[in-house]
PDB file of C-alpha atoms in Angstrom:
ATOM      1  CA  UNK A   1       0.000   0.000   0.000  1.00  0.00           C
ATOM      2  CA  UNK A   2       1.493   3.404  -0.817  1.00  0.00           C
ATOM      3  CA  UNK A   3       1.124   6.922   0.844  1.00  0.00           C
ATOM      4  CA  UNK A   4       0.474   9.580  -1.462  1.00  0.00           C
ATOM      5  CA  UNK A   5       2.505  12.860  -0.870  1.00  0.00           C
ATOM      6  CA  UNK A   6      -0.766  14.413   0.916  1.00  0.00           C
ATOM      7  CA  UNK A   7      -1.511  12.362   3.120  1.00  0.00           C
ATOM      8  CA  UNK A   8       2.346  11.417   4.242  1.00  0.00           C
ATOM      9  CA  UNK A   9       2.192  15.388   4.949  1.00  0.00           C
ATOM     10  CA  UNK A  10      -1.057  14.594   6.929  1.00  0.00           C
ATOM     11  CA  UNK A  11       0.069  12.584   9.189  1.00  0.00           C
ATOM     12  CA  UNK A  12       3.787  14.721   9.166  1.00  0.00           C
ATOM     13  CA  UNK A  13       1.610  17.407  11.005  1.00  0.00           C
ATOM     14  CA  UNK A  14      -0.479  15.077  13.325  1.00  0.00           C
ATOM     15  CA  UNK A  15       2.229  13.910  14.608  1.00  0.00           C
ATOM     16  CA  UNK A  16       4.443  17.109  15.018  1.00  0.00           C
ATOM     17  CA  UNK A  17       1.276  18.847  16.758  1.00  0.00           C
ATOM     18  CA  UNK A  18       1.220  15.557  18.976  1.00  0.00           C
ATOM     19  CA  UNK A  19       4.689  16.458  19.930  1.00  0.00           C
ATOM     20  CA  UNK A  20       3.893  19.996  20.204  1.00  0.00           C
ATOM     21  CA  UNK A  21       1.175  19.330  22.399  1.00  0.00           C
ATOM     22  CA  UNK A  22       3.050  17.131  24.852  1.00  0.00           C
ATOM     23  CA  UNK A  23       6.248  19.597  24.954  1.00  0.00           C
ATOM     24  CA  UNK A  24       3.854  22.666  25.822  1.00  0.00           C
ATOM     25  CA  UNK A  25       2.543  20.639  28.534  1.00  0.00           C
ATOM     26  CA  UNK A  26       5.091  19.136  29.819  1.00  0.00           C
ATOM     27  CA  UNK A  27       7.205  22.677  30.065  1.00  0.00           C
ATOM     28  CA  UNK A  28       3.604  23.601  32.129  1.00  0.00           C
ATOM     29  CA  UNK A  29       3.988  21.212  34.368  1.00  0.00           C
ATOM     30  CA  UNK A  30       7.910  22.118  35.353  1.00  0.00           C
ATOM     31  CA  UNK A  31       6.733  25.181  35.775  1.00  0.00           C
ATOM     32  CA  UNK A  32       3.919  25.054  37.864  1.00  0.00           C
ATOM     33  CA  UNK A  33       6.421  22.696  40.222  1.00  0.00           C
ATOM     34  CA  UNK A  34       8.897  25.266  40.322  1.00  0.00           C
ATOM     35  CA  UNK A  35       6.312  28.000  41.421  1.00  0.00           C
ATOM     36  CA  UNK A  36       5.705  25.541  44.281  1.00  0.00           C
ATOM     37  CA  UNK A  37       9.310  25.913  45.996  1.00  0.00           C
ATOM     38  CA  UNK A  38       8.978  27.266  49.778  1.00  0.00           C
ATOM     39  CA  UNK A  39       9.250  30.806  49.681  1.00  0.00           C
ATOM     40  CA  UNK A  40      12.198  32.464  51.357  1.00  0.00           C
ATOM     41  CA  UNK A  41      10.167  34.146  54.193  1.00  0.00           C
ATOM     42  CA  UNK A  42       8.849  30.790  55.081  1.00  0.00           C
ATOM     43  CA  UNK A  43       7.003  31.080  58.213  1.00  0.00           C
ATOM     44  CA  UNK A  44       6.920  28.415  61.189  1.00  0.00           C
ATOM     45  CA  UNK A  45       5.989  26.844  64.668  1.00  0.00           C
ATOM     46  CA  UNK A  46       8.082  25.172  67.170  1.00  0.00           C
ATOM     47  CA  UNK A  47       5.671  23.092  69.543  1.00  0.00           C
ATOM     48  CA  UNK A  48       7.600  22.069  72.235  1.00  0.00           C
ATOM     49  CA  UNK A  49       5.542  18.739  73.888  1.00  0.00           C
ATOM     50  CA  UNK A  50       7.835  18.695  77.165  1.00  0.00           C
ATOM     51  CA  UNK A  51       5.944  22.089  77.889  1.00  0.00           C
ATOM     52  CA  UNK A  52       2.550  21.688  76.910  1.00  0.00           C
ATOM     53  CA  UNK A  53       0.141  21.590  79.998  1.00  0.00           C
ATOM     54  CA  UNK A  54      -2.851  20.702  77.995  1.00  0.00           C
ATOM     55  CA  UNK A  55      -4.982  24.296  79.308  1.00  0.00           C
ATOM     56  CA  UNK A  56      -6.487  23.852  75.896  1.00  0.00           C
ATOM     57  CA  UNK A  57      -6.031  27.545  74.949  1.00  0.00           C
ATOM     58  CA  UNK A  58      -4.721  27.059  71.789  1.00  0.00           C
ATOM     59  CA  UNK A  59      -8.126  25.496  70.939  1.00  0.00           C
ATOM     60  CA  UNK A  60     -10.046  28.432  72.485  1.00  0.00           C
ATOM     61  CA  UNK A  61      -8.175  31.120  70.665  1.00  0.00           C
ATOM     62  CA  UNK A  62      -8.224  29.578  66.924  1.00  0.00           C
ATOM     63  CA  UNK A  63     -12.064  29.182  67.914  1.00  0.00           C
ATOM     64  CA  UNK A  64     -12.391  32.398  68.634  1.00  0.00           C
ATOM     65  CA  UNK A  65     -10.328  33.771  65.835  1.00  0.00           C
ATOM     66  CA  UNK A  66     -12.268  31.822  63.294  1.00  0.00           C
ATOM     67  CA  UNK A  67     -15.738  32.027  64.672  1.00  0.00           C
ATOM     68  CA  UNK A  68     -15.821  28.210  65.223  1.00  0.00           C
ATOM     69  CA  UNK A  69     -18.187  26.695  67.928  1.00  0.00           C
ATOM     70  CA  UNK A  70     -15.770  25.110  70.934  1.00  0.00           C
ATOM     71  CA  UNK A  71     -18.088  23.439  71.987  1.00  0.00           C
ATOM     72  CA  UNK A  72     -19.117  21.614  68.724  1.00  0.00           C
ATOM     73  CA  UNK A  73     -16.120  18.502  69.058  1.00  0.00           C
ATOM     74  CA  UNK A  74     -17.532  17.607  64.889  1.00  0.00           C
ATOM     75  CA  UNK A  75     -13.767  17.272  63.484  1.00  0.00           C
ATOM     76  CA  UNK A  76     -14.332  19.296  60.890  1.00  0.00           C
ATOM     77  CA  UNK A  77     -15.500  22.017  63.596  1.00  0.00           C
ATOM     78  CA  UNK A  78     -11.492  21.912  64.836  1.00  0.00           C
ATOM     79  CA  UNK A  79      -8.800  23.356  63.282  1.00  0.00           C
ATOM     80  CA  UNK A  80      -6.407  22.778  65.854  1.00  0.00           C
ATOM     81  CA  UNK A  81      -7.109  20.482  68.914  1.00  0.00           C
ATOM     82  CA  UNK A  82      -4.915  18.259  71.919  1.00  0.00           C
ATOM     83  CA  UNK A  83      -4.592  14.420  71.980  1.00  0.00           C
ATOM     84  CA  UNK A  84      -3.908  13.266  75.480  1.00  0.00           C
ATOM     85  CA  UNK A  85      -1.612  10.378  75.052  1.00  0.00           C
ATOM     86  CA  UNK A  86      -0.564   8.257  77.786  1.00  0.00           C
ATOM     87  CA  UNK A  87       2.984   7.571  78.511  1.00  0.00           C
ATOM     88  CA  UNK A  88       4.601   5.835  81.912  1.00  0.00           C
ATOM     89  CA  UNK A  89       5.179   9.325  83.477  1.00  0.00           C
ATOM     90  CA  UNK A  90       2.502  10.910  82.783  1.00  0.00           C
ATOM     91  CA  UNK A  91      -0.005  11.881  80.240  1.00  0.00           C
ATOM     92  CA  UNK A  92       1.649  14.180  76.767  1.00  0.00           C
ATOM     93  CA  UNK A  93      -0.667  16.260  75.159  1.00  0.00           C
ATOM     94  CA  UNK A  94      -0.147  16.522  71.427  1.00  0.00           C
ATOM     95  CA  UNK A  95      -1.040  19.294  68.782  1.00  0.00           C
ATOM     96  CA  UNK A  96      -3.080  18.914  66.266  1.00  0.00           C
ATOM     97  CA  UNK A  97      -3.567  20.762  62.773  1.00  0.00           C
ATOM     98  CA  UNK A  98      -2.257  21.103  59.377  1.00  0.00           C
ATOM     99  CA  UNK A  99       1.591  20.993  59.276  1.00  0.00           C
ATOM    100  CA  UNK A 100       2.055  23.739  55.998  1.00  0.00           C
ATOM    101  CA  UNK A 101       4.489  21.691  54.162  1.00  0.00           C
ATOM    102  CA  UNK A 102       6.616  23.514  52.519  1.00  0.00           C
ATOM    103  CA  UNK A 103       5.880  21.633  49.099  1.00  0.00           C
ATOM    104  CA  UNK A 104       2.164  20.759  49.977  1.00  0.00           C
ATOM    105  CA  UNK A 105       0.494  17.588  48.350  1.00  0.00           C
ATOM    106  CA  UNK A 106      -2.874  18.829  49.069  1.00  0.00           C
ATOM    107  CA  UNK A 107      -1.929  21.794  46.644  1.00  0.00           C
ATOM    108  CA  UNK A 108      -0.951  20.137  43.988  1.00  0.00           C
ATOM    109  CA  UNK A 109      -3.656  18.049  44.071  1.00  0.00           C
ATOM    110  CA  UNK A 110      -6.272  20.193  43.850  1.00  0.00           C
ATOM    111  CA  UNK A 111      -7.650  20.504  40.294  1.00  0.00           C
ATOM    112  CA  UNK A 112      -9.112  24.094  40.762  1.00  0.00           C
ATOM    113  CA  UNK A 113      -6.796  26.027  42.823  1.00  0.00           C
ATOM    114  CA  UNK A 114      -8.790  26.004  45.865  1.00  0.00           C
ATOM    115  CA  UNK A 115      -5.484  25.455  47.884  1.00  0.00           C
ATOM    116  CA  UNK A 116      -2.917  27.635  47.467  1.00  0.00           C
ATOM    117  CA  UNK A 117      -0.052  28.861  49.839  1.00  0.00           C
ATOM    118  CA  UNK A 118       0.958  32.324  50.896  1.00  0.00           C
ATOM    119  CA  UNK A 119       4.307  34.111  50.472  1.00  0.00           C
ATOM    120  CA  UNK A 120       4.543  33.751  54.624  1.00  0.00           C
ATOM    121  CA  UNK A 121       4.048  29.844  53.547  1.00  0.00           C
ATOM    122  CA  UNK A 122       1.238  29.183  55.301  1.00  0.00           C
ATOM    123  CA  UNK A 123      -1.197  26.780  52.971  1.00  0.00           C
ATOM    124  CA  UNK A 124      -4.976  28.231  52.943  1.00  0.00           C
ATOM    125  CA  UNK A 125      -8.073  27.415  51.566  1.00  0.00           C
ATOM    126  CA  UNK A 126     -10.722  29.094  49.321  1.00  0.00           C
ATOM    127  CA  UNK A 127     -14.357  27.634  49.498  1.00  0.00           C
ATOM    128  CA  UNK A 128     -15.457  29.135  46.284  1.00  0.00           C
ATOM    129  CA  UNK A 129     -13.444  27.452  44.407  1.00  0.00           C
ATOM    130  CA  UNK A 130     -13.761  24.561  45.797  1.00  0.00           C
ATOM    131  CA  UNK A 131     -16.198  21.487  43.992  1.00  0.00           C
ATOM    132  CA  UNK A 132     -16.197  18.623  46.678  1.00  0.00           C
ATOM    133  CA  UNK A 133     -13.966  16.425  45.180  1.00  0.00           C
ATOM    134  CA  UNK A 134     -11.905  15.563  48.008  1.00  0.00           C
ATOM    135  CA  UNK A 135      -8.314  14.914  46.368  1.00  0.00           C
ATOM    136  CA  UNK A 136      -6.597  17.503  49.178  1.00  0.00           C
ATOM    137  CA  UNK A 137      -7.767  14.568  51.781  1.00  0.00           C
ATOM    138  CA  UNK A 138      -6.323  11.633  50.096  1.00  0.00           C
ATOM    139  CA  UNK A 139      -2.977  13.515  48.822  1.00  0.00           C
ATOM    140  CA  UNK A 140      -2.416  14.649  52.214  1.00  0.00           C
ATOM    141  CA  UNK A 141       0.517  12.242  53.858  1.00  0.00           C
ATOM    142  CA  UNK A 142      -0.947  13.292  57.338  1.00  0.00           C
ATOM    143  CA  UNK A 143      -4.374  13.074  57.212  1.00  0.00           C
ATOM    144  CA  UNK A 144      -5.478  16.112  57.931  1.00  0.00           C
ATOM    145  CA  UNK A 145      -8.009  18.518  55.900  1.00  0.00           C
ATOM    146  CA  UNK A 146     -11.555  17.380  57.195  1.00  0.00           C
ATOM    147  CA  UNK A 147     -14.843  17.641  55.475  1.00  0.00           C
ATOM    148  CA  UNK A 148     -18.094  18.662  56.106  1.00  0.00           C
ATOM    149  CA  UNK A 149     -20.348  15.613  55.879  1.00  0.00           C
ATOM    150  CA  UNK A 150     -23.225  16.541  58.245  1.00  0.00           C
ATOM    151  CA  UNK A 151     -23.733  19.803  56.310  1.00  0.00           C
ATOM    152  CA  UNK A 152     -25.727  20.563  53.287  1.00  0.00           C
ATOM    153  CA  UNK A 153     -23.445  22.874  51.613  1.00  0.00           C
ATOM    154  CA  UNK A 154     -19.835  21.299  52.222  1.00  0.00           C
ATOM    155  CA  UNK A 155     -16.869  22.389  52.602  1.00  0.00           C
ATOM    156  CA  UNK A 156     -12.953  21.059  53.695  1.00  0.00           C
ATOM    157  CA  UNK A 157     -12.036  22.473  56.632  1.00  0.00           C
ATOM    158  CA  UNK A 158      -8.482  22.745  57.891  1.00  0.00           C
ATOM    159  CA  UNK A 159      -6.224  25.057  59.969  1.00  0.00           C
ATOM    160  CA  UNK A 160      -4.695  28.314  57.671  1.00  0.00           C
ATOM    161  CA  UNK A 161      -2.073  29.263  59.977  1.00  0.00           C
ATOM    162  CA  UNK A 162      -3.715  33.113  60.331  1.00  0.00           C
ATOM    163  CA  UNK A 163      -2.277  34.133  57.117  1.00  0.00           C
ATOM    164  CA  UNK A 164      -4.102  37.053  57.764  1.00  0.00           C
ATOM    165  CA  UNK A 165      -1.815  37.633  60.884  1.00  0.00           C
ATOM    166  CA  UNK A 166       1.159  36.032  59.286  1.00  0.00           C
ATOM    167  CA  UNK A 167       0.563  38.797  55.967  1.00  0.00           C
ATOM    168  CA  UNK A 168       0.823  42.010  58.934  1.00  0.00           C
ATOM    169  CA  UNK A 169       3.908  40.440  60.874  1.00  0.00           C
ATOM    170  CA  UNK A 170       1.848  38.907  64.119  1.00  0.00           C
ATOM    171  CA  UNK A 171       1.893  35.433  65.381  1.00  0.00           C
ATOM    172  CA  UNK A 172      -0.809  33.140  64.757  1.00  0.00           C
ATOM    173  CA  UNK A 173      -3.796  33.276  67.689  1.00  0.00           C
ATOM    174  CA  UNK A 174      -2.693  30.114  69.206  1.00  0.00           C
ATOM    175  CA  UNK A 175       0.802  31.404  69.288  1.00  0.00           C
ATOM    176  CA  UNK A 176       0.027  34.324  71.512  1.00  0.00           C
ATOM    177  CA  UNK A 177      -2.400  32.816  73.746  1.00  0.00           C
ATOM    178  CA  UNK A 178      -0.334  29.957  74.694  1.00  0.00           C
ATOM    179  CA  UNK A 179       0.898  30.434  78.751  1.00  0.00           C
ATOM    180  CA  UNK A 180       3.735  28.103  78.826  1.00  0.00           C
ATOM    181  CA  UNK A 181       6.157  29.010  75.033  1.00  0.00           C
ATOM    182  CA  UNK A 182       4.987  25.352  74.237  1.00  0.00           C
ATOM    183  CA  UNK A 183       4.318  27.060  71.250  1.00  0.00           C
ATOM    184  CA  UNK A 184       7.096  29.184  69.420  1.00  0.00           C
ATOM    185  CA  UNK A 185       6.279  31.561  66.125  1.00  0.00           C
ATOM    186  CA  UNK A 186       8.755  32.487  64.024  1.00  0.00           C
ATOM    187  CA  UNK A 187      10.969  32.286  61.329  1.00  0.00           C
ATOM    188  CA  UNK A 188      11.459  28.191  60.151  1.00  0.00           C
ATOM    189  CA  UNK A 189      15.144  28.428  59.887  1.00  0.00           C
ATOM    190  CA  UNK A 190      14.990  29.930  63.047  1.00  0.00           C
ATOM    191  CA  UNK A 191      13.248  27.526  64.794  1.00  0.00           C
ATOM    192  CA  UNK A 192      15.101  24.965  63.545  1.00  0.00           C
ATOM    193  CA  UNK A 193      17.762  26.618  65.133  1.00  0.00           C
ATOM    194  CA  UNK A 194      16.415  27.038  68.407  1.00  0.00           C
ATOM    195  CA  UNK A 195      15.532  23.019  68.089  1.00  0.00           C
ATOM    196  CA  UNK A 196      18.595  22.267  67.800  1.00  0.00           C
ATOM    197  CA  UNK A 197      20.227  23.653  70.822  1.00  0.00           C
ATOM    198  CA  UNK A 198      17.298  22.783  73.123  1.00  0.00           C
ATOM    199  CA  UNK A 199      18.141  19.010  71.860  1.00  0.00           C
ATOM    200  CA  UNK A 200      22.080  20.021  72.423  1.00  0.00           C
ATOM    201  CA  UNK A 201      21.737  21.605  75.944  1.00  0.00           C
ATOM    202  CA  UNK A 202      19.554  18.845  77.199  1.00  0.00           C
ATOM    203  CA  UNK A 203      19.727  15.473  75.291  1.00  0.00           C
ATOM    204  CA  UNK A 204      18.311  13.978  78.512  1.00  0.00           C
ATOM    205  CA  UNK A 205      15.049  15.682  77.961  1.00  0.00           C
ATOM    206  CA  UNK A 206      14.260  15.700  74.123  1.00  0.00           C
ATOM    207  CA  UNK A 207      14.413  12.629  71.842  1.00  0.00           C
ATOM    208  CA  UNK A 208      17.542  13.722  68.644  1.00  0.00           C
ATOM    209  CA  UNK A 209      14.546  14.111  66.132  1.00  0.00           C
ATOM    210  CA  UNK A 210      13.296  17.509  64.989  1.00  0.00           C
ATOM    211  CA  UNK A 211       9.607  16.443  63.860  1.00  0.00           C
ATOM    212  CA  UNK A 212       8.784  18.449  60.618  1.00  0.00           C
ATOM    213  CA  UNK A 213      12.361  18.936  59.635  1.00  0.00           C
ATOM    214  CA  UNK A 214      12.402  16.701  56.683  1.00  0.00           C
ATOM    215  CA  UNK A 215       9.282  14.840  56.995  1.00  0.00           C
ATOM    216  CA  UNK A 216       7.160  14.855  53.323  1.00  0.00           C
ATOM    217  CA  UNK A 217       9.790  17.342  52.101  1.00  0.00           C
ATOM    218  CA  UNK A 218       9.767  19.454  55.174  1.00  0.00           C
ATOM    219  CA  UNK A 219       7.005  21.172  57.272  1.00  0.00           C
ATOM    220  CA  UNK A 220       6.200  24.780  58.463  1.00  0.00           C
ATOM    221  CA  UNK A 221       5.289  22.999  62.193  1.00  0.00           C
ATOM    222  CA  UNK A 222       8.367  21.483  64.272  1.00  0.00           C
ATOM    223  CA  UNK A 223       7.413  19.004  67.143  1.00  0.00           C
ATOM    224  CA  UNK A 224       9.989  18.303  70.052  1.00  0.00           C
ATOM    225  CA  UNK A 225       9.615  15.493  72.057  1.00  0.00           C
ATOM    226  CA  UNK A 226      10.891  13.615  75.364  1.00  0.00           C
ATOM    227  CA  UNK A 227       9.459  10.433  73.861  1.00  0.00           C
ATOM    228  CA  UNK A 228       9.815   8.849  70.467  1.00  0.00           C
ATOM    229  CA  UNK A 229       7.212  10.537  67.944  1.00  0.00           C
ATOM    230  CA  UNK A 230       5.354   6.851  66.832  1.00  0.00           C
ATOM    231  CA  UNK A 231       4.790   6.463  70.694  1.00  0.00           C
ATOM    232  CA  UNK A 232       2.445   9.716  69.910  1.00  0.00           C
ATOM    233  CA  UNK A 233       0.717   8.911  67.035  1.00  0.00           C
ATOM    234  CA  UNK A 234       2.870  10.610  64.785  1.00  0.00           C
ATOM    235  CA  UNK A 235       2.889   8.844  61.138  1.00  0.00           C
ATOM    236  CA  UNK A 236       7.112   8.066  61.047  1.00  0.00           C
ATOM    237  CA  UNK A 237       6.445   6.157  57.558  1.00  0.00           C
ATOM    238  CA  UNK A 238       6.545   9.795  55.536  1.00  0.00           C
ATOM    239  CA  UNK A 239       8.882   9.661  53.200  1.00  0.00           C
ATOM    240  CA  UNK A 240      11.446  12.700  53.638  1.00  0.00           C
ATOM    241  CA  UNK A 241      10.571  13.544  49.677  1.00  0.00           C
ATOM    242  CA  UNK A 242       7.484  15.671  49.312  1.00  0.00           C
ATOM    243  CA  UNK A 243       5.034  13.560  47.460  1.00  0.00           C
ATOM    244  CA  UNK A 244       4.464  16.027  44.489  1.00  0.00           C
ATOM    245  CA  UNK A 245       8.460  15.679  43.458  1.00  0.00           C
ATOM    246  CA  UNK A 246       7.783  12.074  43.679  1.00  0.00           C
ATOM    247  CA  UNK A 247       5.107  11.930  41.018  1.00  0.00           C
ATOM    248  CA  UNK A 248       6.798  15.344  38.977  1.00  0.00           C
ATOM    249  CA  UNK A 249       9.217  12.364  36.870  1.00  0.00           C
ATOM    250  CA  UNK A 250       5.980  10.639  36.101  1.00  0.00           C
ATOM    251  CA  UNK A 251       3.786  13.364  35.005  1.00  0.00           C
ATOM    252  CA  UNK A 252       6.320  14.958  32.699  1.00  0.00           C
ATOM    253  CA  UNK A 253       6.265  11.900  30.583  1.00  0.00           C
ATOM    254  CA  UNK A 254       2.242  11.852  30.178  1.00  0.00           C
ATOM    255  CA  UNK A 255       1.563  14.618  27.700  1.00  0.00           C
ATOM    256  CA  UNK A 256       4.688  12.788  25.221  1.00  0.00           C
ATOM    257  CA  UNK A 257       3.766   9.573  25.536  1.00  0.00           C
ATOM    258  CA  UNK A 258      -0.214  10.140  25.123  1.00  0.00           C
ATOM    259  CA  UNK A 259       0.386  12.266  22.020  1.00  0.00           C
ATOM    260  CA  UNK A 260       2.832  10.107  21.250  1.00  0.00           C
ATOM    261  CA  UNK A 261       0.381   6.558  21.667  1.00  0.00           C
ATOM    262  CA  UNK A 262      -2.804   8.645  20.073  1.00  0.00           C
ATOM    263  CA  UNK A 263      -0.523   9.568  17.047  1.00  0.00           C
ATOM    264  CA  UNK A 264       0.045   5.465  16.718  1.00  0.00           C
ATOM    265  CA  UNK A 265      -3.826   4.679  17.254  1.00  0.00           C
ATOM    266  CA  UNK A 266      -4.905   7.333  14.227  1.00  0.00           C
ATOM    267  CA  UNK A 267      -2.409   5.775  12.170  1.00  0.00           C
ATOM    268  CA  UNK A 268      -2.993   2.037  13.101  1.00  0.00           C
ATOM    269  CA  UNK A 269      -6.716   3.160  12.377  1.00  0.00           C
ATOM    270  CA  UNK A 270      -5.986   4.442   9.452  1.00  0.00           C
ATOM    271  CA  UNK A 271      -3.635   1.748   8.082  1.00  0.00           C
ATOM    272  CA  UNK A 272      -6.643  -0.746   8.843  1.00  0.00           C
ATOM    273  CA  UNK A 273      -8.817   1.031   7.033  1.00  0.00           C
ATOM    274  CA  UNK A 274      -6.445   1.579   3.878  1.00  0.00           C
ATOM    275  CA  UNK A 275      -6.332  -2.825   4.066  1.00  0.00           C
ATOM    276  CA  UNK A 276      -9.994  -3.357   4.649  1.00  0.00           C
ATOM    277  CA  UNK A 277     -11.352  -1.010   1.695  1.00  0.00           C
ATOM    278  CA  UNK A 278      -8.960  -3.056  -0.670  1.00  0.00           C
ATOM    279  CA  UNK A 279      -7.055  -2.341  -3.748  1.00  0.00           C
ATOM    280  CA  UNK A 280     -10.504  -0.031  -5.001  1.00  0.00           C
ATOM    281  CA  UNK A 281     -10.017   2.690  -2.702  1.00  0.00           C
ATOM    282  CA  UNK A 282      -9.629   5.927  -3.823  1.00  0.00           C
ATOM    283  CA  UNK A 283      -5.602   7.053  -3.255  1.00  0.00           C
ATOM    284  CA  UNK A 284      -5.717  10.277  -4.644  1.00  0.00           C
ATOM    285  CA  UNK A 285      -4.762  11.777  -8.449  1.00  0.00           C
ATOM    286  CA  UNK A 286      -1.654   9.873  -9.600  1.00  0.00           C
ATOM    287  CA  UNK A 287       1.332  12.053 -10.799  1.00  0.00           C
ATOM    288  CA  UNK A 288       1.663  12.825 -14.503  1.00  0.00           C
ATOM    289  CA  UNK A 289       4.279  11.214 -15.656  1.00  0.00           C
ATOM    290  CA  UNK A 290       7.081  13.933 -17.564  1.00  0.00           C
ATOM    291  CA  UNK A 291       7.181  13.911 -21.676  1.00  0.00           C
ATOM    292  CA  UNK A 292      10.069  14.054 -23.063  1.00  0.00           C
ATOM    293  CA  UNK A 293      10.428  16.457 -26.461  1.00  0.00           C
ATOM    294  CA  UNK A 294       9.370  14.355 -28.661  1.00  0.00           C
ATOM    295  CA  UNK A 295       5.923  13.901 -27.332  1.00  0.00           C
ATOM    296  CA  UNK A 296       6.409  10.755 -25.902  1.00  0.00           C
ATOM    297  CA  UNK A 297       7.057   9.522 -22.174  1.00  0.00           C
ATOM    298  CA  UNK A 298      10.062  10.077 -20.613  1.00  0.00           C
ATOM    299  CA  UNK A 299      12.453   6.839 -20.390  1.00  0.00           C
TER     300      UNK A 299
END
């Protein structure tokens, strides 16, 4: 079967607009992740557990800063809350909210922007973008957005680390009203810092593990400890790579190789077609062949 000089420059363009296609995107898609690196004023929390008396404030103030019902215990109703955990000396009482990665999963994730993060880092939420569909909960590698089941018009719900606070220079709510400095505001680097010579001045008190320092890629919210972090309910499976680097190698090679496999298809297709209609089929005006000067065809 032969290609006539039309349709080989058919299929010529079909398959360098396939290519086309998948270089555009995939140049998209590199630069959407580099958008997503942690901004250099990167905001954080140090929450010191060896501190923490349990008072509950924290609770009270994001409540009141948010006009959520404290009473109402609905997860989705708390942004931050305390897990009492028991331990052989005594109970620990363990923070609760959304950590702010520094690469968040949740955010690239969502399909319609409704997650975005700040230029203080903090990772915040916009209900009117949002449609329902969820992927922020399962991307998340700690479980944390919640959603609004028992409500008629739904929404995810999720601490925003006062970015509204965070945007004029103030610590978040829970930040100031804490009594004990079981919960530090500041700069991350900073914090880390700080960490790092509580764990050097007093190894006998804090476990050598800076929670948040490299879990999923790194987290806006530290965690010190006096006992280890799984013994608290802390997921210790994260991988230290932030999930959406993880699946960046895959998704580059998507728009290629699906231009690339729906270029084959059309032209399997078309091939069949070509065999099935038989040796009848229309192929297009055949070339004239040249004369030479004598009137007859060339040799």
């Amino acid at each position: 079967m032969e290609l006539t000089r039309r349709q080989l420059f058919q299929w010529g363009a079909r398959l360098g607009a396939a290519g086309a296609t998948g270089w555009v995107l995939t140049q998209s898609s590199q630069a959407q992740a580099a958008s997503q690196s942690p901004p250099s004023s990167q905001k954080g929390m140090l929450i010191d557990i060896t501190r923490c008396v349990g008072c509950r404030l924290c609770e009270r103030a994001c409540a009141s800063k948010w006009g959520l019902d404290p009473t109402d215990e609905h997860p989705s109703n708390q942004w931050t809350w305390l897990t009492q955990v028991a331990s052989a000396d005594g109970p620990r009482y363990v923070r609760n909210q959304c950590f702010h990665c520094l690469d968040p999963a949740c955010v690239s994730a969502c399909p319609v922007a409704a997650l975005r993060k700040t230029a203080e880092g903090a990772v915040i939420y916009e209900e009117a973008r949002c449609l329902g569909c969820r992927y922020c909960m399962l991307a998340c590698p700690f479980q944390i957005p919640r959603y609004e089941w028992h409500s008629w018009n739904p929404a995810v719900t999720k601490c925003v680390f006062c970015y509204d606070r965070l945007a004029e220079g103030e610590a978040p709510a829970c930040a100031v009203a804490c009594p004990t400095g079981a919960t530090l505001f500041g700069d991350r680097e900073a914090l880390l810092a700080e960490a790092r010579r509580r764990i050097a001045a007093h190894p006998d008190r804090y476990v050598p593990h800076i929670y948040g320092e490299h879990e999923a890629g790194g987290t806006a919210w530290l965690f010190l400890s006096d006992v280890p972090f799984e013994e608290l309910g802390f997921r210790t499976d994260v991988p230290t790579q932030a999930p959406p680097r993880r699946t960046d190698a895959i998704m580059r090679l998507v728009p290629p190789v699906a231009g690339g496999l729906v270029a084959a298809l059309g032209a399997l297709a078309w091939w069949n077609q070509q065999e099935e209609a038989g040796p009848g089929v229309d192929r297009g005006p055949e070339p004239k062949a040249e004369r030479d000067d004598e009137g007859g065809p060339s040799a």
